[in-house]
PDB file of C-alpha atoms in Angstrom:
ATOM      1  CA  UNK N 367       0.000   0.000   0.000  1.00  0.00           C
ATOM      2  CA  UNK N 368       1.295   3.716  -0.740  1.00  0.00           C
ATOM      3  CA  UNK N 369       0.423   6.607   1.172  1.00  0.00           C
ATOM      4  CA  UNK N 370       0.067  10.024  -0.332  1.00  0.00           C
ATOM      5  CA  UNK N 371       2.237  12.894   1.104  1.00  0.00           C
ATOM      6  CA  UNK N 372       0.596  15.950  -0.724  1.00  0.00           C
ATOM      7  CA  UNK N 373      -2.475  16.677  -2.383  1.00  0.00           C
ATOM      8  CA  UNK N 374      -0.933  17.309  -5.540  1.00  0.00           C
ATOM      9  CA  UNK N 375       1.582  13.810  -5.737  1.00  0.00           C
ATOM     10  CA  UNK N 376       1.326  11.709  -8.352  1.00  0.00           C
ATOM     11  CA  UNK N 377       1.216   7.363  -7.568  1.00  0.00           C
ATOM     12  CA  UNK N 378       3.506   5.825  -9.767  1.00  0.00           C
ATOM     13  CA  UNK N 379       0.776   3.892 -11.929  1.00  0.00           C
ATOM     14  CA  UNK N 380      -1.330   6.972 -12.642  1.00  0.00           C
ATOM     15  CA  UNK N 381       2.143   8.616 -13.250  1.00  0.00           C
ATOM     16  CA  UNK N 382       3.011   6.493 -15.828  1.00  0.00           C
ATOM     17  CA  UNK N 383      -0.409   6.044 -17.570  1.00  0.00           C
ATOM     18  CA  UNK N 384      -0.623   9.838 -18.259  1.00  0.00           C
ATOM     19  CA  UNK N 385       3.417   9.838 -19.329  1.00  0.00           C
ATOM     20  CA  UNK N 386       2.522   6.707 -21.873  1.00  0.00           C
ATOM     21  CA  UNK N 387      -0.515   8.279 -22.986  1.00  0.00           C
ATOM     22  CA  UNK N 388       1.188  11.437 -24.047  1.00  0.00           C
ATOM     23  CA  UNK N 389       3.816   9.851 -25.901  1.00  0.00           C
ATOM     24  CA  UNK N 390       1.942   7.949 -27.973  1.00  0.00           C
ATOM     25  CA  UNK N 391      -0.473  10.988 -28.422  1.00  0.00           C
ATOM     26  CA  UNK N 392       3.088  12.841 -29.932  1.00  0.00           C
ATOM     27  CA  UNK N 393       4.410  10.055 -31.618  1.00  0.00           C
ATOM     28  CA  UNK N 394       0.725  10.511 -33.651  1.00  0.00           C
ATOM     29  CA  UNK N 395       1.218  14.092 -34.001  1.00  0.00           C
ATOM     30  CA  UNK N 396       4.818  14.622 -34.894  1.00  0.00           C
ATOM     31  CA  UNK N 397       5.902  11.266 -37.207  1.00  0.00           C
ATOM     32  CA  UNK N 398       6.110  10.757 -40.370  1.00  0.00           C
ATOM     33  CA  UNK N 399       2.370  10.253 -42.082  1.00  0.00           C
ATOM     34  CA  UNK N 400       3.154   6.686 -43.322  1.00  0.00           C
ATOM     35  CA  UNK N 401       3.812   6.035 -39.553  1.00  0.00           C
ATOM     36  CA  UNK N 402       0.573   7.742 -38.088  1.00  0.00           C
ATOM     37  CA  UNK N 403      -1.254   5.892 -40.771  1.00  0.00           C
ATOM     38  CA  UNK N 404      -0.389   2.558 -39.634  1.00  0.00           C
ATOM     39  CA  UNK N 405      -0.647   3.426 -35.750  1.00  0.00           C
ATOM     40  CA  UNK N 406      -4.339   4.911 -36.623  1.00  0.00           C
ATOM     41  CA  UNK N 407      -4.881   1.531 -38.717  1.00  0.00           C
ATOM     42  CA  UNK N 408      -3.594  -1.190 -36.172  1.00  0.00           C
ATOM     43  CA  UNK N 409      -3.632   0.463 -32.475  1.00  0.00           C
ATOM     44  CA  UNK N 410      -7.397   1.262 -32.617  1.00  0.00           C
ATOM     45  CA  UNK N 411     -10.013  -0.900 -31.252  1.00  0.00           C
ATOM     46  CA  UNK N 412     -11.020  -2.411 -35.336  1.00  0.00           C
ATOM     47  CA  UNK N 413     -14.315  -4.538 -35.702  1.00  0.00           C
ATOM     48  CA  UNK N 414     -13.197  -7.560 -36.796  1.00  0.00           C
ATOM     49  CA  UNK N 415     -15.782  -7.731 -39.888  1.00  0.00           C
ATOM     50  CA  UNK N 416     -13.978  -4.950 -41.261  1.00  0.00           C
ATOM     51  CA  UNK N 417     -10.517  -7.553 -41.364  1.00  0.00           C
ATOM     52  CA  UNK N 418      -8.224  -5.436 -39.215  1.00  0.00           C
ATOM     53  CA  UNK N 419      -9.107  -6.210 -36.123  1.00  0.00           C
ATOM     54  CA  UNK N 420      -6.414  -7.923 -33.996  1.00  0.00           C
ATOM     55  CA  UNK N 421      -6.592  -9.307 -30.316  1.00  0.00           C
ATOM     56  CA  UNK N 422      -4.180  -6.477 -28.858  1.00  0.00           C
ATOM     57  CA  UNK N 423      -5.952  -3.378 -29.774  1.00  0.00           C
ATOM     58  CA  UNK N 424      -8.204  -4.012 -26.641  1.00  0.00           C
ATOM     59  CA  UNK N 425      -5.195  -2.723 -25.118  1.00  0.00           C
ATOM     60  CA  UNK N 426      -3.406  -0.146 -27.184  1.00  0.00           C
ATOM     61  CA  UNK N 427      -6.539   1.499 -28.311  1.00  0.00           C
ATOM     62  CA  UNK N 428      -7.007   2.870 -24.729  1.00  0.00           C
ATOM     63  CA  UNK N 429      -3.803   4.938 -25.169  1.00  0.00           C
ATOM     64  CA  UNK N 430      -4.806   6.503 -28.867  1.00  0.00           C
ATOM     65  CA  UNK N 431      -6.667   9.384 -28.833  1.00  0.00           C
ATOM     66  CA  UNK N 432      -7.864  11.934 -31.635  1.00  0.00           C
ATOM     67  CA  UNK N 433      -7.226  15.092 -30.708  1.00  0.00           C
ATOM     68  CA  UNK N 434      -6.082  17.325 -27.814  1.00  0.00           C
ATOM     69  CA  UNK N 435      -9.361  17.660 -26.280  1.00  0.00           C
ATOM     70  CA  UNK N 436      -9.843  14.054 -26.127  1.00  0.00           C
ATOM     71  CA  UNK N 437      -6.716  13.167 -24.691  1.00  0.00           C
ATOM     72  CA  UNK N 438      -6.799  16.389 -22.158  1.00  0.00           C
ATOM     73  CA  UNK N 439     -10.386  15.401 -20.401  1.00  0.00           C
ATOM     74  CA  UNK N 440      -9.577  11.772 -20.315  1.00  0.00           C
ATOM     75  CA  UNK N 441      -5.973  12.581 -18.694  1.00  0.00           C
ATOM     76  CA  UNK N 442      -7.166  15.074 -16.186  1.00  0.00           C
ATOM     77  CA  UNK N 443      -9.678  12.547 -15.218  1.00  0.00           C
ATOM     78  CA  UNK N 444      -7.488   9.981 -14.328  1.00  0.00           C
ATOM     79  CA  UNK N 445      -5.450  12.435 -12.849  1.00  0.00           C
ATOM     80  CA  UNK N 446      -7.996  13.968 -10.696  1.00  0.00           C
ATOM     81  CA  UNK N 447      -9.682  10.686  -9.478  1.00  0.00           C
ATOM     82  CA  UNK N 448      -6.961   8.068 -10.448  1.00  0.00           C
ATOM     83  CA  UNK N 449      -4.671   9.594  -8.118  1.00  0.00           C
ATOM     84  CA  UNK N 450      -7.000   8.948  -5.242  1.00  0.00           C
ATOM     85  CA  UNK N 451      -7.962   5.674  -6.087  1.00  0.00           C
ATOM     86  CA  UNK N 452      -4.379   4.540  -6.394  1.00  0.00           C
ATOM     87  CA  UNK N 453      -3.659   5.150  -2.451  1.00  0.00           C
ATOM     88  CA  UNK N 454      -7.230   3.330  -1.818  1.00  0.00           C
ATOM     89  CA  UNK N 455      -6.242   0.466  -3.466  1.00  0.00           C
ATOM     90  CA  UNK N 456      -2.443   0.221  -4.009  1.00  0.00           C
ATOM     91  CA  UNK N 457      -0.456   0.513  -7.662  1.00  0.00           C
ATOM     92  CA  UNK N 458      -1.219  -3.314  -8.471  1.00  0.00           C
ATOM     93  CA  UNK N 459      -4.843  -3.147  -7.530  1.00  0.00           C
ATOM     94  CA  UNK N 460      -5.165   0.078  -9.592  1.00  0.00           C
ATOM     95  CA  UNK N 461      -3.633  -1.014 -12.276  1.00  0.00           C
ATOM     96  CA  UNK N 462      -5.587  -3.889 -12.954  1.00  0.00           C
ATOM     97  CA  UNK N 463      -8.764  -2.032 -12.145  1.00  0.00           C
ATOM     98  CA  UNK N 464      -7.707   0.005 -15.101  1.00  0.00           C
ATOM     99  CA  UNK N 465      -6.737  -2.448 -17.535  1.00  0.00           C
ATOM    100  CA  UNK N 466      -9.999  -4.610 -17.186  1.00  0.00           C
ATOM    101  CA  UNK N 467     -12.550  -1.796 -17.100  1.00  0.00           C
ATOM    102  CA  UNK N 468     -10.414  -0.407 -20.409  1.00  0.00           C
ATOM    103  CA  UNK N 469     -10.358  -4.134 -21.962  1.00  0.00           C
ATOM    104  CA  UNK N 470     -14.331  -4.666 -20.758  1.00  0.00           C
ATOM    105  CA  UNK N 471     -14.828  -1.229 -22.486  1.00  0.00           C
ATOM    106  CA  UNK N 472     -13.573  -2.495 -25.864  1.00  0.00           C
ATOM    107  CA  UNK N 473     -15.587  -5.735 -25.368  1.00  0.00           C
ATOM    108  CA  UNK N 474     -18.321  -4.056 -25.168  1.00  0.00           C
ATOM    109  CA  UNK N 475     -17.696  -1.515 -27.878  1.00  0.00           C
ATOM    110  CA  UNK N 476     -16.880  -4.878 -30.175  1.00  0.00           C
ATOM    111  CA  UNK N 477     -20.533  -6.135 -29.407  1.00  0.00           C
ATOM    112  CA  UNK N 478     -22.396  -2.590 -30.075  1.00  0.00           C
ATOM    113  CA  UNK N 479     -20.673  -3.269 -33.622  1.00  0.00           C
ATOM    114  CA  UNK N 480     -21.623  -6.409 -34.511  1.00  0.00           C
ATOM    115  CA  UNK N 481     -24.976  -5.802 -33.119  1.00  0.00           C
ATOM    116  CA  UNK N 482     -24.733  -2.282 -35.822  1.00  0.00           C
ATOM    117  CA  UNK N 483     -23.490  -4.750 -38.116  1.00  0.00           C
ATOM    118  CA  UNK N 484     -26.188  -7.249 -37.699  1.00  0.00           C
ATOM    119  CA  UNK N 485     -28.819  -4.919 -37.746  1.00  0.00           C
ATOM    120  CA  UNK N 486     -27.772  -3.518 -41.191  1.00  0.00           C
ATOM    121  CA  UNK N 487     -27.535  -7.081 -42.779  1.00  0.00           C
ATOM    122  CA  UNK N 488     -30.970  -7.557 -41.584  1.00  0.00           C
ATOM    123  CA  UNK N 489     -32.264  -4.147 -43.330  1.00  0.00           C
ATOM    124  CA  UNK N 490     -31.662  -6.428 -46.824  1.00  0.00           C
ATOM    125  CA  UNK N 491     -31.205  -3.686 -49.232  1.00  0.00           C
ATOM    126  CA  UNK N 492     -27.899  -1.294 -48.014  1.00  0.00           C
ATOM    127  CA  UNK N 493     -25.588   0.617 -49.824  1.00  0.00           C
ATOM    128  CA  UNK N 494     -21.350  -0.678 -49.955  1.00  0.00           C
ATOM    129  CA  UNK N 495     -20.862   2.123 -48.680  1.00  0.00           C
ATOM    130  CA  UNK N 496     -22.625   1.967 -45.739  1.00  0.00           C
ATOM    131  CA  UNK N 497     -21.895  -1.850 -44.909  1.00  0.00           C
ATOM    132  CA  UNK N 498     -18.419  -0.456 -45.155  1.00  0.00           C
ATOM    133  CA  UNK N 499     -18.617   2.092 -43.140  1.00  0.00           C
ATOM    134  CA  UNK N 500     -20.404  -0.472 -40.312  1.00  0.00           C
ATOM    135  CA  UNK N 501     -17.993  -3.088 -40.747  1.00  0.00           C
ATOM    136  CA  UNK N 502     -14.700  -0.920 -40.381  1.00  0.00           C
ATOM    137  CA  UNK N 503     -15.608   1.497 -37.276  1.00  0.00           C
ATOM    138  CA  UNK N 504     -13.014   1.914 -34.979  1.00  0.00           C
ATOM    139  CA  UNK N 505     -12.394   2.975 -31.383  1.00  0.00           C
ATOM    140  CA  UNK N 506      -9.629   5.270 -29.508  1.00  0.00           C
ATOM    141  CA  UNK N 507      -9.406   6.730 -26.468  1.00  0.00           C
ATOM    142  CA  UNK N 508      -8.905   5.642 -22.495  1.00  0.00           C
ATOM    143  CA  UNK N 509     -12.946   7.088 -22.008  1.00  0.00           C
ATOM    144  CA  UNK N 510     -13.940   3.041 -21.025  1.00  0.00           C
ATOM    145  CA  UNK N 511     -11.123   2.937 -18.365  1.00  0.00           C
ATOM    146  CA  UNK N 512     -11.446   6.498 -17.316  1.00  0.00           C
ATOM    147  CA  UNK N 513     -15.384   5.906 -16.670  1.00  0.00           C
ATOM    148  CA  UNK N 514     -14.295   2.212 -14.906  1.00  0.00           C
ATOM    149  CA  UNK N 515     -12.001   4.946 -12.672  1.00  0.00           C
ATOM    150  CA  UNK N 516     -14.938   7.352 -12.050  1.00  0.00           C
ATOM    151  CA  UNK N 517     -17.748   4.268 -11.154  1.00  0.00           C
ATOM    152  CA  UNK N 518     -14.270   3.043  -8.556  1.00  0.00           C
ATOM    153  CA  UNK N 519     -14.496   6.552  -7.293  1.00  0.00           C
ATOM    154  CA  UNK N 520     -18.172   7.237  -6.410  1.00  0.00           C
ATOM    155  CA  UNK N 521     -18.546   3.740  -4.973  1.00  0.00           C
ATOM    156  CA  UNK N 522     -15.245   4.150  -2.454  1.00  0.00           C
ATOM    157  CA  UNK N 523     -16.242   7.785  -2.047  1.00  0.00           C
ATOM    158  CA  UNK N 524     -19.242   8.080  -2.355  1.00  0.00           C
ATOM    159  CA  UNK N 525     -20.143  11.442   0.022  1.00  0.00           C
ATOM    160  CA  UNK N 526     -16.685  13.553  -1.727  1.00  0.00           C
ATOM    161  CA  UNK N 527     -18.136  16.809  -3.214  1.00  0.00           C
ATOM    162  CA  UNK N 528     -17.293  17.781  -6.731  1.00  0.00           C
ATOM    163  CA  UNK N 529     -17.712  20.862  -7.742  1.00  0.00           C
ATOM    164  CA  UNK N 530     -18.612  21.030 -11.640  1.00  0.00           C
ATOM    165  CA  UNK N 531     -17.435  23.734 -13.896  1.00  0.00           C
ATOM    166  CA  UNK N 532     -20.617  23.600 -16.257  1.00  0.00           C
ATOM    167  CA  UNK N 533     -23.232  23.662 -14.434  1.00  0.00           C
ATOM    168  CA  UNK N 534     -20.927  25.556 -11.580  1.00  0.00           C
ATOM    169  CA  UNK N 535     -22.861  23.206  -8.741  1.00  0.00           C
ATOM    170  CA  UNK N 536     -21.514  20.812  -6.325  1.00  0.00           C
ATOM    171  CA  UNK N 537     -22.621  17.091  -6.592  1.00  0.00           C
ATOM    172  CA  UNK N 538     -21.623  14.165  -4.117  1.00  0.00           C
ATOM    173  CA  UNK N 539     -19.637  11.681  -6.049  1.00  0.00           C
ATOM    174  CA  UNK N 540     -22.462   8.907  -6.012  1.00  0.00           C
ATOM    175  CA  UNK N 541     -24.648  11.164  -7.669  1.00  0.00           C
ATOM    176  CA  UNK N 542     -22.824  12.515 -10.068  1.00  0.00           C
ATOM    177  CA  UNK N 543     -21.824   9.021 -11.106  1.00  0.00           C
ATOM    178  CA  UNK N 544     -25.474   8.118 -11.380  1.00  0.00           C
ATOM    179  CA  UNK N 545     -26.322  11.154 -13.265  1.00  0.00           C
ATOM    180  CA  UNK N 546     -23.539  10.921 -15.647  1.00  0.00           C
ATOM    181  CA  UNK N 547     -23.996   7.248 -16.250  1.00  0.00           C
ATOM    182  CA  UNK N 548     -28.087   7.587 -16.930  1.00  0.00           C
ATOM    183  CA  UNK N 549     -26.814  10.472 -19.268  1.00  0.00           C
ATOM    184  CA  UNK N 550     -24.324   7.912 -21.627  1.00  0.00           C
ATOM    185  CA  UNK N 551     -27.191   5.279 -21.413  1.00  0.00           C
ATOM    186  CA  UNK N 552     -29.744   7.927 -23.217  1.00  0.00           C
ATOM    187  CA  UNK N 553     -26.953   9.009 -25.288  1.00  0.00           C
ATOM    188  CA  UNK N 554     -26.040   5.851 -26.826  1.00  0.00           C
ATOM    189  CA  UNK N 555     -29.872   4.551 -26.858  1.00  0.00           C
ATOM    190  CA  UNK N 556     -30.668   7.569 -28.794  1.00  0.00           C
ATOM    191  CA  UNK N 557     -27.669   7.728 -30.975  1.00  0.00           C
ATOM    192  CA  UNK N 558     -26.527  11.476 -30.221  1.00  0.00           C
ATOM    193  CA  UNK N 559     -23.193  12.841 -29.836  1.00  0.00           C
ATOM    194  CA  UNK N 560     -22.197  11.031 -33.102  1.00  0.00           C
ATOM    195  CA  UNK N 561     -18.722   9.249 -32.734  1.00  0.00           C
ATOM    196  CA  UNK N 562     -18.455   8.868 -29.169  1.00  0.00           C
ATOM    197  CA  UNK N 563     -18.659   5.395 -27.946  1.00  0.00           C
ATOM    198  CA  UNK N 564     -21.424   5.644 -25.193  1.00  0.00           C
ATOM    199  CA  UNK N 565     -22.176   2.064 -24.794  1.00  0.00           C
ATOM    200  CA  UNK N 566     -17.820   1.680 -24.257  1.00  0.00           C
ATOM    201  CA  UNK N 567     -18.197   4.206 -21.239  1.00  0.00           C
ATOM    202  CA  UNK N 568     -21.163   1.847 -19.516  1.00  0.00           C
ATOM    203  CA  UNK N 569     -19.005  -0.820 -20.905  1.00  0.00           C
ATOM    204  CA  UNK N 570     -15.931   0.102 -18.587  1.00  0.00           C
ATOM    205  CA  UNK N 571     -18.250   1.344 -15.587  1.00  0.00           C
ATOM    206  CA  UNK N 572     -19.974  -2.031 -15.843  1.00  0.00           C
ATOM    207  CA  UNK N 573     -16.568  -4.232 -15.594  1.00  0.00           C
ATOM    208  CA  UNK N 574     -15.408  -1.821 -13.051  1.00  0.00           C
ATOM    209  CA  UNK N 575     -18.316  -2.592 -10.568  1.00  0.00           C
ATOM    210  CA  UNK N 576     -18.432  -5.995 -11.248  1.00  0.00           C
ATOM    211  CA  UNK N 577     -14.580  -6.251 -10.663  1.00  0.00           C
ATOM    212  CA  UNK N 578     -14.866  -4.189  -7.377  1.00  0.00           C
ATOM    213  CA  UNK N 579     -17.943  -6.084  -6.196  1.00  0.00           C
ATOM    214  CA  UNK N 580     -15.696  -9.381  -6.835  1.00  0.00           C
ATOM    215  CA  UNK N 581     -13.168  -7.988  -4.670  1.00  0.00           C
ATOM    216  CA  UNK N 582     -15.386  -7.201  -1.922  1.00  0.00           C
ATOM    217  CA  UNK N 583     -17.039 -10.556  -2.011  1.00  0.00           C
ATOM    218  CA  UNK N 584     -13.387 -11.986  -1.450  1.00  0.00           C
ATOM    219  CA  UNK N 585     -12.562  -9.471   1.500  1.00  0.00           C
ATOM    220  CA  UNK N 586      -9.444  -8.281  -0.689  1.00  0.00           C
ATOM    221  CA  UNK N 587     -11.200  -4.235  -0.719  1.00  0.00           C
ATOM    222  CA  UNK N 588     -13.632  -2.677   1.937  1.00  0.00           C
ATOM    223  CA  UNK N 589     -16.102   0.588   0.465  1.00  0.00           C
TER     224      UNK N 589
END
C-alpha cells in the first residue's frame, strides 16, 4: 500500500499512464504520415468484420486518442480521481482495475458493432458504402477505463463533493456518477453525440463494478 504525502503527488501507476498516454499521443502528431497511418490503422479498437481487427488493440486502443481535447479530459480525469484511487487500493490493484474496465470497455464496444453490423444485414437492401462504413468502425481513447475509474471513485467515495465547472454546482460523487452514467445510457440509446462510444463508457463502468464487487465478495477491498 502507498500513502500520499501531498495533495498534488502523483502514484507511480497513474504517473506512468498519463506519461505513456502522451507519448503515444506525440508520436501521432509529430511522425512521419506513413507512420501515423499505420498506428491509426492497427492500435485502434477495429471490428473484426472490417478484417483489421487484432486481439491487442483491446489494449493499445485505450492509449490513442484523436485530438487534444480528447486526450486532455480523459488525462485530467485519471489524474484527478486516479490519483486517489491509487492510495485506496495500491499501484497493483489500480492497475488492474484500469486495464480490465479499459479491456471490458472495448468488449463491449466490439458487441455494439456487430450488433450495428447485424442490424444492417438484416435491413436487406444497403448501400457498400454503408456496410463499409459499419464493418470498419473503430475505437480510440482511455474514455472506457477512465469511466471504470470514475464508477471506482463514487462507490469508495461516495459522500466527496465535486464541484462542476458547467453547471458551476456541487454534486456528491455517487450522484454525479449516477447522473452521468443515466446520461451515456440515453446518449447511446438515442444515438446522439455522433462518434463517441457511449455504450464503451457503460461498458468500462460495468466491468469496473463488477470487478470491485468481486473484490469485496473476497474481502481483498472494503467501500
Amino acid at each position: 500500500m502507498i500513502r500520499s504525502n501531498g495533495y498534488f503527488n502523483t502514484p507511480p501507476v497513474v504517473k506512468n499512464l498519463l506519461i505513456v498516454n502522451a507519448l503515444v499521443f506525440m508520436a501521432e502528431m509529430v511522425l512521419p504520415t506513413g507512420i501515423r497511418a499505420w498506428m491509426m490503422e492497427n492500435m485502434t479498437l477495429n471490428f473484426w468484420k472490417g478484417g483489421d481487427f487484432h486481439l491487442y488493440q483491446l489494449v493499445t486502443y485505450m492509449f490513442m486518442h484523436g485530438n487534444f481535447t480528447h486526450i486532455l479530459t480523459n488525462m485530467f480525469a485519471l489524474w484527478m480521481f486516479g490519483r486517489i484511487l491509487e492510495y485506496d487500493m495500491g499501484s497493483r490493484r489500480f492497475f488492474v482495475y484500469y486495464m480490465v474496465s479499459g479491456i471490458g470497455a472495448g468488449l463491449i464496444q466490439l458487441g455494439v458493432n456487430w450488433a450495428e453490423y447485424a442490424a444492417v444485414v438484416s435491413e436487406g437492401v444497403v448501400s457498400a458504402q454503408q456496410l463499409y462504413r459499419v464493418a470498419h468502425a473503430s475505437t480510440l481513447g482511455a474514455s472506457g477505463a477512465v469511466f471504470g475509474v470514475l464508477l471506482a471513485f463514487g462507490m469508495l467515495h461516495p459522500n466527496n463533493v465535486i464541484m462542476l465547472l458547467f453547471p458551476p454546482i456541487a454534486l456528491k460523487a455517487k450522484w454525479f456518477v449516477i447522473i452521468y452514467g443515466v446520461f451515456e445510457l440515453l446518449a447511446g440509446i438515442s444515438g446522439t453525440s455522433g462518434g463517441v462510444a457511449h455504450f464503451a463508457h457503460l461498458g468500462g463502468m460495468l466491468w469496473g463494478y463488477l470487478l470491485l464487487r468481486w473484490w469485496k465478495k473476497r474481502g481483498e477491498l472494503y467501500y
